Amino acid sequence: MAAIRHTLQKNVFLPSDERLVGVVHVTKAAKKKKQSFLCAAVTNEKPVTVTVYKVKKSDKGDVYKKQRAWPLRDLKKVDGKDSDKEIAEFDLYFEKVHKWMASSVQEKHSFISCLYKLFTRYLPRLQPNFINISQEHLIDASLQTDTASVVPIIDSIEGNEYQALSSKEETDLEQLMNQCNSSISNAELFVEELAKDLSVLDGANLHSLLASEQQVSDIMDLLERGIAEAENIETRLDKYDMLLQGVKDYMETVTEKDTLITVQTTNRTKLMQCLDSMIQKCDLAHQHQKSLLDGDLSTANGVRECAEAAIALNKSMTVDLDTSLYKMTAVQDQMKLFDKLKATFSKRLSHHLNNLFIHLSNAHEASSSSHTLTAASVESLTLPRHSTMHKELRMYSDLMGWLRTAVPTSYTQLMKLYSQSVGKVCERELRQFFDVARMMLNSKMAEKKLSVAGLPSVISQAAAQGLSSVRSSSSLLSTADSSDLRSSTLDLTERSKFDTILEKMLSEIEPVYFEEEKFCVQFFGFKQAEESQDMSPVKRAGLTDETRMLMLELFPHLEEDLQKFLDVSASVDGFFSLYMLVRVNQHLVSTQETGSSFGKVLAACQLQTKRNFDKFMKAQIRNIEETKVSKKSRCGIISFVDNFASFAEQTENIFKDSNRHSDLEKWYVQLTHTIFDNIVRVAHEHGKTPPEVVMFENFHHMASILSQLKLPCLEAEKREARQKNQDNQAAYVTIYLGRPLEKLNVKNNHDYYSCFLQ
């Protein structure tokens, strides 16, 4: 067993820096063929760790490996099976029961005794129950010297078990052999001599003992006194241990109490902090409560104090507290008080603002009705501003913002009341405004009728055609006589005045709409919309849908009235559609830059003016196509060709610096081609003048007009007119003169051409 113990220590435990202190050869109780070793080992490093290993020998060679390990502190119970009978079976209780059978009873008792001593030395508080084992075996088993016994503590075994003799031992052995040289061959003689020497030594020892009896007695007395003193010291040490154990227990109790006091102090501090925070957050100053209940809402200072109190109330009501704190009676009572204050103040505020809206709208309506608009001049065409009413209401903006968050129903009702009361005022003012604008337009047309009625009788037919109440096809290109030129001269003044009226109207409506929109955003606390690349200009400016809905309620008929006015103006004179297209577009661009929702109204009007413009240009084309020339006299320059220059000049003046010029250029091309086609038509329909003469004369005039206009969009048409002029001139010379005009004398050619043109 010693050789196995040495092998296990060297090969298994020494590499892991452990010492083998106990080993037993065991087998499983149910599987006796599978043999292994239970080893108890301690670490060399401190703190010392004790572990029970199951070591098994491999099938190939003398190699031992650790198969399983259990910390000794996990051992709950040791069962020796029977304390009266000598049996080799025993059980170890770790996380489960392990049943073993030792190779001998002595090995079993030695290993269990080793476990007992290891617990006593290293784990006294965790000592398990040793049952069915006699106390003698636990204490004395390790003292037996059988070769199979377990050595409780073994030192590291290194090297070979053979120990060589020292030099002194060799000398003594040589002397003994020399003295007995003659008896080496005779063993019996040698033994006798040794026995004689031993008896001599025993006698000497006995004599010495008898001689030192007194000394032995003294030594025994000293030993007894030493034992008594040791017992006394041991007793005192036991007392000290008991005292120290009491001190230890007391210190542990003090430590526990100190820990509890620390935890209690920490909890109390946190509780006080939580309560202080809760009180600060849920507290509302007495002055604020007084302002909410009895604050003056008619003065600026009173409104400011009420706004501060309302904001403080909202902050206290929306405080972020732990859910458990809301179960406290004090918090619930405080929240009920806040709800009562909120209900009382919101009702009082709603009632005050309700009366204020009605009073201000009535006062504004009374003041605006005293100033009646007249159609005397364009300067008198004004739209009343709402700045006074806005100034009175602006100080309530913070309260409306609080009402929007705290009481949404009251906020919605007030916004609806404002839109109704102020909307009626805006509707009445705009209706009167548009009526005056239409009166101005009608008065200008009445003056025009009177001036045309006083014209000579030579143009009476043209005047009769131009005095109808609806002139959807008013044109500079529609007639052939000179009366249209004078009528057109009159139209220029009237159209310029219409442009002034339209500009005045848009300039009056736009600031009123902007001021109202800006006030509504500020007063009702509308939030700005988040910007996005794919948003419209109005949304990118920050206007929300609720802002646009409120403006629609305040100005419900603005878009309709403005479109009606534009339609009526276009029906009075189709040429007005050109001015409308330019003016509306200018204001639309400026409005989109500001981001007002008024841009949506102007955008709808822009579409309407574009339709009227296209309708007017189609009427010009239709008039050109329907033009009839008198066949009683020779045909010269056709009326729509002659009037195209003045038409283009007027349109260019109207569309100067306008970004809608591209729309006009498209119609320029269509008008030019229509004129070209109808020159050919009129030339073939007229019987007195050769078609070639009519065509090259009118195409020559068109080429001259297009050259004077210098429009890039008509470059191709200008070249086409010159080419047609040359082609028809060459055709006339070929057909009617019989020889090329270029071969004539220059002077004769000039004289003939002059006579021809006359």
PDB file of N, CA and C in Angstrom, residues 363-450:
ATOM      1  N   ALA A 363     -67.864  95.105 -31.777  1.00  0.00           N
ATOM      2  CA  ALA A 363     -67.254  96.436 -31.791  1.00  0.00           C
ATOM      3  C   ALA A 363     -66.537  96.700 -33.104  1.00  0.00           C
ATOM      4  N   HIS A 364     -65.811  95.686 -33.617  1.00  0.00           N
ATOM      5  CA  HIS A 364     -65.112  95.860 -34.887  1.00  0.00           C
ATOM      6  C   HIS A 364     -66.111  96.024 -36.036  1.00  0.00           C
ATOM      7  N   GLU A 365     -67.175  95.271 -35.990  1.00  0.00           N
ATOM      8  CA  GLU A 365     -68.186  95.380 -37.045  1.00  0.00           C
ATOM      9  C   GLU A 365     -68.840  96.759 -37.022  1.00  0.00           C
ATOM     10  N   ALA A 366     -69.082  97.296 -35.803  1.00  0.00           N
ATOM     11  CA  ALA A 366     -69.677  98.624 -35.701  1.00  0.00           C
ATOM     12  C   ALA A 366     -68.734  99.702 -36.215  1.00  0.00           C
ATOM     13  N   SER A 367     -67.431  99.563 -35.884  1.00  0.00           N
ATOM     14  CA  SER A 367     -66.473 100.567 -36.345  1.00  0.00           C
ATOM     15  C   SER A 367     -66.243 100.494 -37.850  1.00  0.00           C
ATOM     16  N   SER A 368     -66.224  99.278 -38.404  1.00  0.00           N
ATOM     17  CA  SER A 368     -66.005  99.139 -39.841  1.00  0.00           C
ATOM     18  C   SER A 368     -67.229  99.536 -40.642  1.00  0.00           C
ATOM     19  N   SER A 369     -68.436  99.359 -40.080  1.00  0.00           N
ATOM     20  CA  SER A 369     -69.650  99.739 -40.801  1.00  0.00           C
ATOM     21  C   SER A 369     -69.799 101.243 -40.898  1.00  0.00           C
ATOM     22  N   SER A 370     -69.178 101.996 -39.964  1.00  0.00           N
ATOM     23  CA  SER A 370     -69.240 103.455 -40.031  1.00  0.00           C
ATOM     24  C   SER A 370     -68.430 104.005 -41.190  1.00  0.00           C
ATOM     25  N   HIS A 371     -67.449 103.193 -41.650  1.00  0.00           N
ATOM     26  CA  HIS A 371     -66.628 103.612 -42.799  1.00  0.00           C
ATOM     27  C   HIS A 371     -67.099 102.822 -44.016  1.00  0.00           C
ATOM     28  N   THR A 372     -67.929 103.457 -44.836  1.00  0.00           N
ATOM     29  CA  THR A 372     -68.503 102.799 -46.005  1.00  0.00           C
ATOM     30  C   THR A 372     -67.582 102.985 -47.203  1.00  0.00           C
ATOM     31  N   LEU A 373     -67.317 101.887 -47.900  1.00  0.00           N
ATOM     32  CA  LEU A 373     -66.483 101.957 -49.096  1.00  0.00           C
ATOM     33  C   LEU A 373     -67.258 102.573 -50.237  1.00  0.00           C
ATOM     34  N   THR A 374     -66.548 103.329 -51.050  1.00  0.00           N
ATOM     35  CA  THR A 374     -67.147 103.951 -52.234  1.00  0.00           C
ATOM     36  C   THR A 374     -66.314 103.605 -53.446  1.00  0.00           C
ATOM     37  N   ALA A 375     -66.922 103.772 -54.603  1.00  0.00           N
ATOM     38  CA  ALA A 375     -66.240 103.482 -55.862  1.00  0.00           C
ATOM     39  C   ALA A 375     -65.700 104.738 -56.501  1.00  0.00           C
ATOM     40  N   ALA A 376     -65.390 105.750 -55.654  1.00  0.00           N
ATOM     41  CA  ALA A 376     -64.925 107.021 -56.204  1.00  0.00           C
ATOM     42  C   ALA A 376     -63.558 106.892 -56.836  1.00  0.00           C
ATOM     43  N   SER A 377     -62.639 106.173 -56.182  1.00  0.00           N
ATOM     44  CA  SER A 377     -61.281 106.033 -56.711  1.00  0.00           C
ATOM     45  C   SER A 377     -60.716 104.701 -56.238  1.00  0.00           C
ATOM     46  N   VAL A 378     -59.627 104.333 -56.873  1.00  0.00           N
ATOM     47  CA  VAL A 378     -58.985 103.070 -56.501  1.00  0.00           C
ATOM     48  C   VAL A 378     -58.422 103.157 -55.090  1.00  0.00           C
ATOM     49  N   GLU A 379     -57.935 104.325 -54.682  1.00  0.00           N
ATOM     50  CA  GLU A 379     -57.355 104.477 -53.349  1.00  0.00           C
ATOM     51  C   GLU A 379     -58.381 104.226 -52.256  1.00  0.00           C
ATOM     52  N   SER A 380     -59.642 104.464 -52.550  1.00  0.00           N
ATOM     53  CA  SER A 380     -60.684 104.233 -51.543  1.00  0.00           C
ATOM     54  C   SER A 380     -61.038 102.764 -51.374  1.00  0.00           C
ATOM     55  N   LEU A 381     -60.475 101.897 -52.219  1.00  0.00           N
ATOM     56  CA  LEU A 381     -60.746 100.463 -52.133  1.00  0.00           C
ATOM     57  C   LEU A 381     -59.827  99.860 -51.066  1.00  0.00           C
ATOM     58  N   THR A 382     -60.293  99.798 -49.848  1.00  0.00           N
ATOM     59  CA  THR A 382     -59.490  99.290 -48.725  1.00  0.00           C
ATOM     60  C   THR A 382     -60.281  98.230 -47.974  1.00  0.00           C
ATOM     61  N   LEU A 383     -59.538  97.372 -47.288  1.00  0.00           N
ATOM     62  CA  LEU A 383     -60.129  96.298 -46.483  1.00  0.00           C
ATOM     63  C   LEU A 383     -59.730  96.538 -45.034  1.00  0.00           C
ATOM     64  N   PRO A 384     -60.675  96.626 -44.115  1.00  0.00           N
ATOM     65  CA  PRO A 384     -60.343  96.927 -42.704  1.00  0.00           C
ATOM     66  C   PRO A 384     -59.414  95.881 -42.098  1.00  0.00           C
ATOM     67  N   ARG A 385     -58.484  96.364 -41.267  1.00  0.00           N
ATOM     68  CA  ARG A 385     -57.562  95.476 -40.559  1.00  0.00           C
ATOM     69  C   ARG A 385     -58.147  95.094 -39.201  1.00  0.00           C
ATOM     70  N   HIS A 386     -57.655  93.948 -38.666  1.00  0.00           N
ATOM     71  CA  HIS A 386     -58.137  93.443 -37.385  1.00  0.00           C
ATOM     72  C   HIS A 386     -57.084  93.594 -36.292  1.00  0.00           C
ATOM     73  N   SER A 387     -56.192  94.554 -36.469  1.00  0.00           N
ATOM     74  CA  SER A 387     -55.080  94.694 -35.525  1.00  0.00           C
ATOM     75  C   SER A 387     -55.559  95.046 -34.121  1.00  0.00           C
ATOM     76  N   THR A 388     -56.623  95.873 -34.019  1.00  0.00           N
ATOM     77  CA  THR A 388     -57.127  96.243 -32.685  1.00  0.00           C
ATOM     78  C   THR A 388     -57.662  95.025 -31.940  1.00  0.00           C
ATOM     79  N   MET A 389     -58.428  94.210 -32.639  1.00  0.00           N
ATOM     80  CA  MET A 389     -58.967  93.005 -32.023  1.00  0.00           C
ATOM     81  C   MET A 389     -57.852  92.023 -31.666  1.00  0.00           C
ATOM     82  N   HIS A 390     -56.853  91.919 -32.519  1.00  0.00           N
ATOM     83  CA  HIS A 390     -55.724  91.024 -32.236  1.00  0.00           C
ATOM     84  C   HIS A 390     -54.941  91.514 -31.026  1.00  0.00           C
ATOM     85  N   LYS A 391     -54.789  92.828 -30.896  1.00  0.00           N
ATOM     86  CA  LYS A 391     -54.042  93.379 -29.768  1.00  0.00           C
ATOM     87  C   LYS A 391     -54.737  93.068 -28.453  1.00  0.00           C
ATOM     88  N   GLU A 392     -56.065  93.128 -28.446  1.00  0.00           N
ATOM     89  CA  GLU A 392     -56.806  92.822 -27.233  1.00  0.00           C
ATOM     90  C   GLU A 392     -56.718  91.346 -26.851  1.00  0.00           C
ATOM     91  N   LEU A 393     -56.629  90.478 -27.842  1.00  0.00           N
ATOM     92  CA  LEU A 393     -56.656  89.030 -27.573  1.00  0.00           C
ATOM     93  C   LEU A 393     -55.273  88.421 -27.407  1.00  0.00           C
ATOM     94  N   ARG A 394     -54.237  89.111 -27.870  1.00  0.00           N
ATOM     95  CA  ARG A 394     -52.911  88.491 -27.891  1.00  0.00           C
ATOM     96  C   ARG A 394     -52.402  88.165 -26.497  1.00  0.00           C
ATOM     97  N   MET A 395     -52.806  88.930 -25.480  1.00  0.00           N
ATOM     98  CA  MET A 395     -52.297  88.649 -24.136  1.00  0.00           C
ATOM     99  C   MET A 395     -52.869  87.353 -23.552  1.00  0.00           C
ATOM    100  N   TYR A 396     -53.885  86.774 -24.186  1.00  0.00           N
ATOM    101  CA  TYR A 396     -54.463  85.513 -23.715  1.00  0.00           C
ATOM    102  C   TYR A 396     -53.846  84.288 -24.411  1.00  0.00           C
ATOM    103  N   SER A 397     -52.762  84.487 -25.145  1.00  0.00           N
ATOM    104  CA  SER A 397     -52.174  83.377 -25.920  1.00  0.00           C
ATOM    105  C   SER A 397     -51.689  82.257 -25.011  1.00  0.00           C
ATOM    106  N   ASP A 398     -50.997  82.628 -23.906  1.00  0.00           N
ATOM    107  CA  ASP A 398     -50.487  81.592 -22.994  1.00  0.00           C
ATOM    108  C   ASP A 398     -51.627  80.804 -22.347  1.00  0.00           C
ATOM    109  N   LEU A 399     -52.711  81.499 -22.014  1.00  0.00           N
ATOM    110  CA  LEU A 399     -53.848  80.807 -21.414  1.00  0.00           C
ATOM    111  C   LEU A 399     -54.521  79.877 -22.415  1.00  0.00           C
ATOM    112  N   MET A 400     -54.577  80.295 -23.682  1.00  0.00           N
ATOM    113  CA  MET A 400     -55.141  79.405 -24.697  1.00  0.00           C
ATOM    114  C   MET A 400     -54.257  78.174 -24.894  1.00  0.00           C
ATOM    115  N   GLY A 401     -52.935  78.386 -24.809  1.00  0.00           N
ATOM    116  CA  GLY A 401     -52.034  77.237 -24.894  1.00  0.00           C
ATOM    117  C   GLY A 401     -52.243  76.269 -23.750  1.00  0.00           C
ATOM    118  N   TRP A 402     -52.458  76.812 -22.529  1.00  0.00           N
ATOM    119  CA  TRP A 402     -52.746  75.931 -21.376  1.00  0.00           C
ATOM    120  C   TRP A 402     -54.075  75.224 -21.573  1.00  0.00           C
ATOM    121  N   LEU A 403     -55.076  75.957 -22.066  1.00  0.00           N
ATOM    122  CA  LEU A 403     -56.399  75.364 -22.260  1.00  0.00           C
ATOM    123  C   LEU A 403     -56.346  74.263 -23.312  1.00  0.00           C
ATOM    124  N   ARG A 404     -55.484  74.434 -24.305  1.00  0.00           N
ATOM    125  CA  ARG A 404     -55.338  73.413 -25.357  1.00  0.00           C
ATOM    126  C   ARG A 404     -54.842  72.093 -24.777  1.00  0.00           C
ATOM    127  N   THR A 405     -53.945  72.183 -23.779  1.00  0.00           N
ATOM    128  CA  THR A 405     -53.381  70.971 -23.173  1.00  0.00           C
ATOM    129  C   THR A 405     -54.267  70.412 -22.063  1.00  0.00           C
ATOM    130  N   ALA A 406     -54.798  71.320 -21.237  1.00  0.00           N
ATOM    131  CA  ALA A 406     -55.517  70.874 -20.045  1.00  0.00           C
ATOM    132  C   ALA A 406     -56.961  70.494 -20.341  1.00  0.00           C
ATOM    133  N   VAL A 407     -57.674  71.345 -21.079  1.00  0.00           N
ATOM    134  CA  VAL A 407     -59.105  71.096 -21.342  1.00  0.00           C
ATOM    135  C   VAL A 407     -59.340  71.213 -22.854  1.00  0.00           C
ATOM    136  N   PRO A 408     -59.080  70.170 -23.624  1.00  0.00           N
ATOM    137  CA  PRO A 408     -59.210  70.258 -25.083  1.00  0.00           C
ATOM    138  C   PRO A 408     -60.630  70.585 -25.547  1.00  0.00           C
ATOM    139  N   THR A 409     -61.650  70.140 -24.807  1.00  0.00           N
ATOM    140  CA  THR A 409     -63.025  70.407 -25.247  1.00  0.00           C
ATOM    141  C   THR A 409     -63.336  71.896 -25.190  1.00  0.00           C
ATOM    142  N   SER A 410     -62.958  72.557 -24.103  1.00  0.00           N
ATOM    143  CA  SER A 410     -63.174  74.006 -24.000  1.00  0.00           C
ATOM    144  C   SER A 410     -62.370  74.750 -25.051  1.00  0.00           C
ATOM    145  N   TYR A 411     -61.161  74.283 -25.295  1.00  0.00           N
ATOM    146  CA  TYR A 411     -60.323  74.913 -26.324  1.00  0.00           C
ATOM    147  C   TYR A 411     -60.986  74.810 -27.698  1.00  0.00           C
ATOM    148  N   THR A 412     -61.510  73.645 -28.019  1.00  0.00           N
ATOM    149  CA  THR A 412     -62.169  73.457 -29.322  1.00  0.00           C
ATOM    150  C   THR A 412     -63.416  74.333 -29.443  1.00  0.00           C
ATOM    151  N   GLN A 413     -64.185  74.447 -28.369  1.00  0.00           N
ATOM    152  CA  GLN A 413     -65.379  75.282 -28.410  1.00  0.00           C
ATOM    153  C   GLN A 413     -65.033  76.752 -28.597  1.00  0.00           C
ATOM    154  N   LEU A 414     -63.993  77.221 -27.907  1.00  0.00           N
ATOM    155  CA  LEU A 414     -63.581  78.616 -28.071  1.00  0.00           C
ATOM    156  C   LEU A 414     -63.065  78.882 -29.481  1.00  0.00           C
ATOM    157  N   MET A 415     -62.301  77.951 -30.036  1.00  0.00           N
ATOM    158  CA  MET A 415     -61.803  78.136 -31.400  1.00  0.00           C
ATOM    159  C   MET A 415     -62.963  78.173 -32.395  1.00  0.00           C
ATOM    160  N   LYS A 416     -63.963  77.343 -32.171  1.00  0.00           N
ATOM    161  CA  LYS A 416     -65.136  77.343 -33.043  1.00  0.00           C
ATOM    162  C   LYS A 416     -65.902  78.651 -32.914  1.00  0.00           C
ATOM    163  N   LEU A 417     -66.055  79.159 -31.681  1.00  0.00           N
ATOM    164  CA  LEU A 417     -66.751  80.434 -31.478  1.00  0.00           C
ATOM    165  C   LEU A 417     -65.993  81.579 -32.133  1.00  0.00           C
ATOM    166  N   TYR A 418     -64.667  81.559 -32.021  1.00  0.00           N
ATOM    167  CA  TYR A 418     -63.867  82.614 -32.659  1.00  0.00           C
ATOM    168  C   TYR A 418     -64.042  82.577 -34.172  1.00  0.00           C
ATOM    169  N   SER A 419     -63.978  81.380 -34.740  1.00  0.00           N
ATOM    170  CA  SER A 419     -64.125  81.277 -36.198  1.00  0.00           C
ATOM    171  C   SER A 419     -65.508  81.734 -36.648  1.00  0.00           C
ATOM    172  N   GLN A 420     -66.536  81.495 -35.829  1.00  0.00           N
ATOM    173  CA  GLN A 420     -67.882  81.911 -36.212  1.00  0.00           C
ATOM    174  C   GLN A 420     -68.050  83.425 -36.109  1.00  0.00           C
ATOM    175  N   SER A 421     -67.631  83.994 -34.972  1.00  0.00           N
ATOM    176  CA  SER A 421     -67.828  85.428 -34.768  1.00  0.00           C
ATOM    177  C   SER A 421     -66.958  86.258 -35.696  1.00  0.00           C
ATOM    178  N   VAL A 422     -65.672  85.929 -35.772  1.00  0.00           N
ATOM    179  CA  VAL A 422     -64.770  86.687 -36.638  1.00  0.00           C
ATOM    180  C   VAL A 422     -65.027  86.345 -38.104  1.00  0.00           C
ATOM    181  N   GLY A 423     -65.442  85.117 -38.370  1.00  0.00           N
ATOM    182  CA  GLY A 423     -65.733  84.740 -39.755  1.00  0.00           C
ATOM    183  C   GLY A 423     -66.873  85.553 -40.339  1.00  0.00           C
ATOM    184  N   LYS A 424     -67.890  85.851 -39.525  1.00  0.00           N
ATOM    185  CA  LYS A 424     -68.993  86.685 -40.010  1.00  0.00           C
ATOM    186  C   LYS A 424     -68.504  88.082 -40.368  1.00  0.00           C
ATOM    187  N   VAL A 425     -67.617  88.627 -39.522  1.00  0.00           N
ATOM    188  CA  VAL A 425     -67.068  89.957 -39.799  1.00  0.00           C
ATOM    189  C   VAL A 425     -66.263  89.942 -41.093  1.00  0.00           C
ATOM    190  N   CYS A 426     -65.406  88.940 -41.250  1.00  0.00           N
ATOM    191  CA  CYS A 426     -64.584  88.847 -42.465  1.00  0.00           C
ATOM    192  C   CYS A 426     -65.467  88.656 -43.693  1.00  0.00           C
ATOM    193  N   GLU A 427     -66.497  87.846 -43.570  1.00  0.00           N
ATOM    194  CA  GLU A 427     -67.381  87.605 -44.714  1.00  0.00           C
ATOM    195  C   GLU A 427     -68.101  88.887 -45.136  1.00  0.00           C
ATOM    196  N   ARG A 428     -68.596  89.659 -44.149  1.00  0.00           N
ATOM    197  CA  ARG A 428     -69.283  90.902 -44.489  1.00  0.00           C
ATOM    198  C   ARG A 428     -68.330  91.905 -45.126  1.00  0.00           C
ATOM    199  N   GLU A 429     -67.120  92.013 -44.554  1.00  0.00           N
ATOM    200  CA  GLU A 429     -66.146  92.966 -45.095  1.00  0.00           C
ATOM    201  C   GLU A 429     -65.707  92.570 -46.500  1.00  0.00           C
ATOM    202  N   LEU A 430     -65.466  91.297 -46.731  1.00  0.00           N
ATOM    203  CA  LEU A 430     -65.050  90.870 -48.064  1.00  0.00           C
ATOM    204  C   LEU A 430     -66.183  91.019 -49.073  1.00  0.00           C
ATOM    205  N   ARG A 431     -67.405  90.753 -48.658  1.00  0.00           N
ATOM    206  CA  ARG A 431     -68.530  90.922 -49.574  1.00  0.00           C
ATOM    207  C   ARG A 431     -68.658  92.384 -50.014  1.00  0.00           C
ATOM    208  N   GLN A 432     -68.542  93.285 -49.046  1.00  0.00           N
ATOM    209  CA  GLN A 432     -68.596  94.711 -49.375  1.00  0.00           C
ATOM    210  C   GLN A 432     -67.395  95.113 -50.232  1.00  0.00           C
ATOM    211  N   PHE A 433     -66.244  94.544 -49.916  1.00  0.00           N
ATOM    212  CA  PHE A 433     -65.027  94.858 -50.668  1.00  0.00           C
ATOM    213  C   PHE A 433     -65.158  94.454 -52.132  1.00  0.00           C
ATOM    214  N   PHE A 434     -65.651  93.240 -52.375  1.00  0.00           N
ATOM    215  CA  PHE A 434     -65.811  92.779 -53.763  1.00  0.00           C
ATOM    216  C   PHE A 434     -66.936  93.531 -54.469  1.00  0.00           C
ATOM    217  N   ASP A 435     -67.967  93.916 -53.725  1.00  0.00           N
ATOM    218  CA  ASP A 435     -69.041  94.698 -54.356  1.00  0.00           C
ATOM    219  C   ASP A 435     -68.503  96.028 -54.865  1.00  0.00           C
ATOM    220  N   VAL A 436     -67.702  96.703 -54.060  1.00  0.00           N
ATOM    221  CA  VAL A 436     -67.116  97.978 -54.484  1.00  0.00           C
ATOM    222  C   VAL A 436     -66.186  97.770 -55.677  1.00  0.00           C
ATOM    223  N   ALA A 437     -65.408  96.674 -55.664  1.00  0.00           N
ATOM    224  CA  ALA A 437     -64.509  96.408 -56.789  1.00  0.00           C
ATOM    225  C   ALA A 437     -65.305  96.180 -58.067  1.00  0.00           C
ATOM    226  N   ARG A 438     -66.409  95.457 -57.968  1.00  0.00           N
ATOM    227  CA  ARG A 438     -67.242  95.239 -59.151  1.00  0.00           C
ATOM    228  C   ARG A 438     -67.904  96.541 -59.605  1.00  0.00           C
ATOM    229  N   MET A 439     -68.282  97.386 -58.640  1.00  0.00           N
ATOM    230  CA  MET A 439     -68.835  98.694 -59.002  1.00  0.00           C
ATOM    231  C   MET A 439     -67.816  99.530 -59.756  1.00  0.00           C
ATOM    232  N   MET A 440     -66.562  99.494 -59.291  1.00  0.00           N
ATOM    233  CA  MET A 440     -65.512 100.222 -60.010  1.00  0.00           C
ATOM    234  C   MET A 440     -65.348  99.690 -61.420  1.00  0.00           C
ATOM    235  N   LEU A 441     -65.377  98.371 -61.546  1.00  0.00           N
ATOM    236  CA  LEU A 441     -65.229  97.767 -62.867  1.00  0.00           C
ATOM    237  C   LEU A 441     -66.407  98.137 -63.754  1.00  0.00           C
ATOM    238  N   ASN A 442     -67.607  98.094 -63.214  1.00  0.00           N
ATOM    239  CA  ASN A 442     -68.792  98.444 -64.002  1.00  0.00           C
ATOM    240  C   ASN A 442     -68.803  99.918 -64.357  1.00  0.00           C
ATOM    241  N   SER A 443     -68.343 100.791 -63.418  1.00  0.00           N
ATOM    242  CA  SER A 443     -68.312 102.219 -63.717  1.00  0.00           C
ATOM    243  C   SER A 443     -67.339 102.523 -64.839  1.00  0.00           C
ATOM    244  N   LYS A 444     -66.218 101.838 -64.853  1.00  0.00           N
ATOM    245  CA  LYS A 444     -65.267 102.051 -65.946  1.00  0.00           C
ATOM    246  C   LYS A 444     -65.866 101.608 -67.270  1.00  0.00           C
ATOM    247  N   MET A 445     -66.588 100.504 -67.245  1.00  0.00           N
ATOM    248  CA  MET A 445     -67.200 100.030 -68.479  1.00  0.00           C
ATOM    249  C   MET A 445     -68.340 100.947 -68.908  1.00  0.00           C
ATOM    250  N   ALA A 446     -69.063 101.555 -67.947  1.00  0.00           N
ATOM    251  CA  ALA A 446     -70.115 102.510 -68.301  1.00  0.00           C
ATOM    252  C   ALA A 446     -69.525 103.742 -68.957  1.00  0.00           C
ATOM    253  N   GLU A 447     -68.388 104.239 -68.413  1.00  0.00           N
ATOM    254  CA  GLU A 447     -67.713 105.357 -69.046  1.00  0.00           C
ATOM    255  C   GLU A 447     -67.282 105.000 -70.456  1.00  0.00           C
ATOM    256  N   LYS A 448     -66.831 103.743 -70.593  1.00  0.00           N
ATOM    257  CA  LYS A 448     -66.407 103.290 -71.916  1.00  0.00           C
ATOM    258  C   LYS A 448     -67.588 103.289 -72.883  1.00  0.00           C
ATOM    259  N   LYS A 449     -68.768 102.851 -72.413  1.00  0.00           N
ATOM    260  CA  LYS A 449     -69.954 102.830 -73.274  1.00  0.00           C
ATOM    261  C   LYS A 449     -70.316 104.240 -73.728  1.00  0.00           C
ATOM    262  N   LEU A 450     -70.246 105.198 -72.791  1.00  0.00           N
ATOM    263  CA  LEU A 450     -70.597 106.577 -73.134  1.00  0.00           C
ATOM    264  C   LEU A 450     -69.622 107.152 -74.146  1.00  0.00           C
TER     265      LEU A 450
END
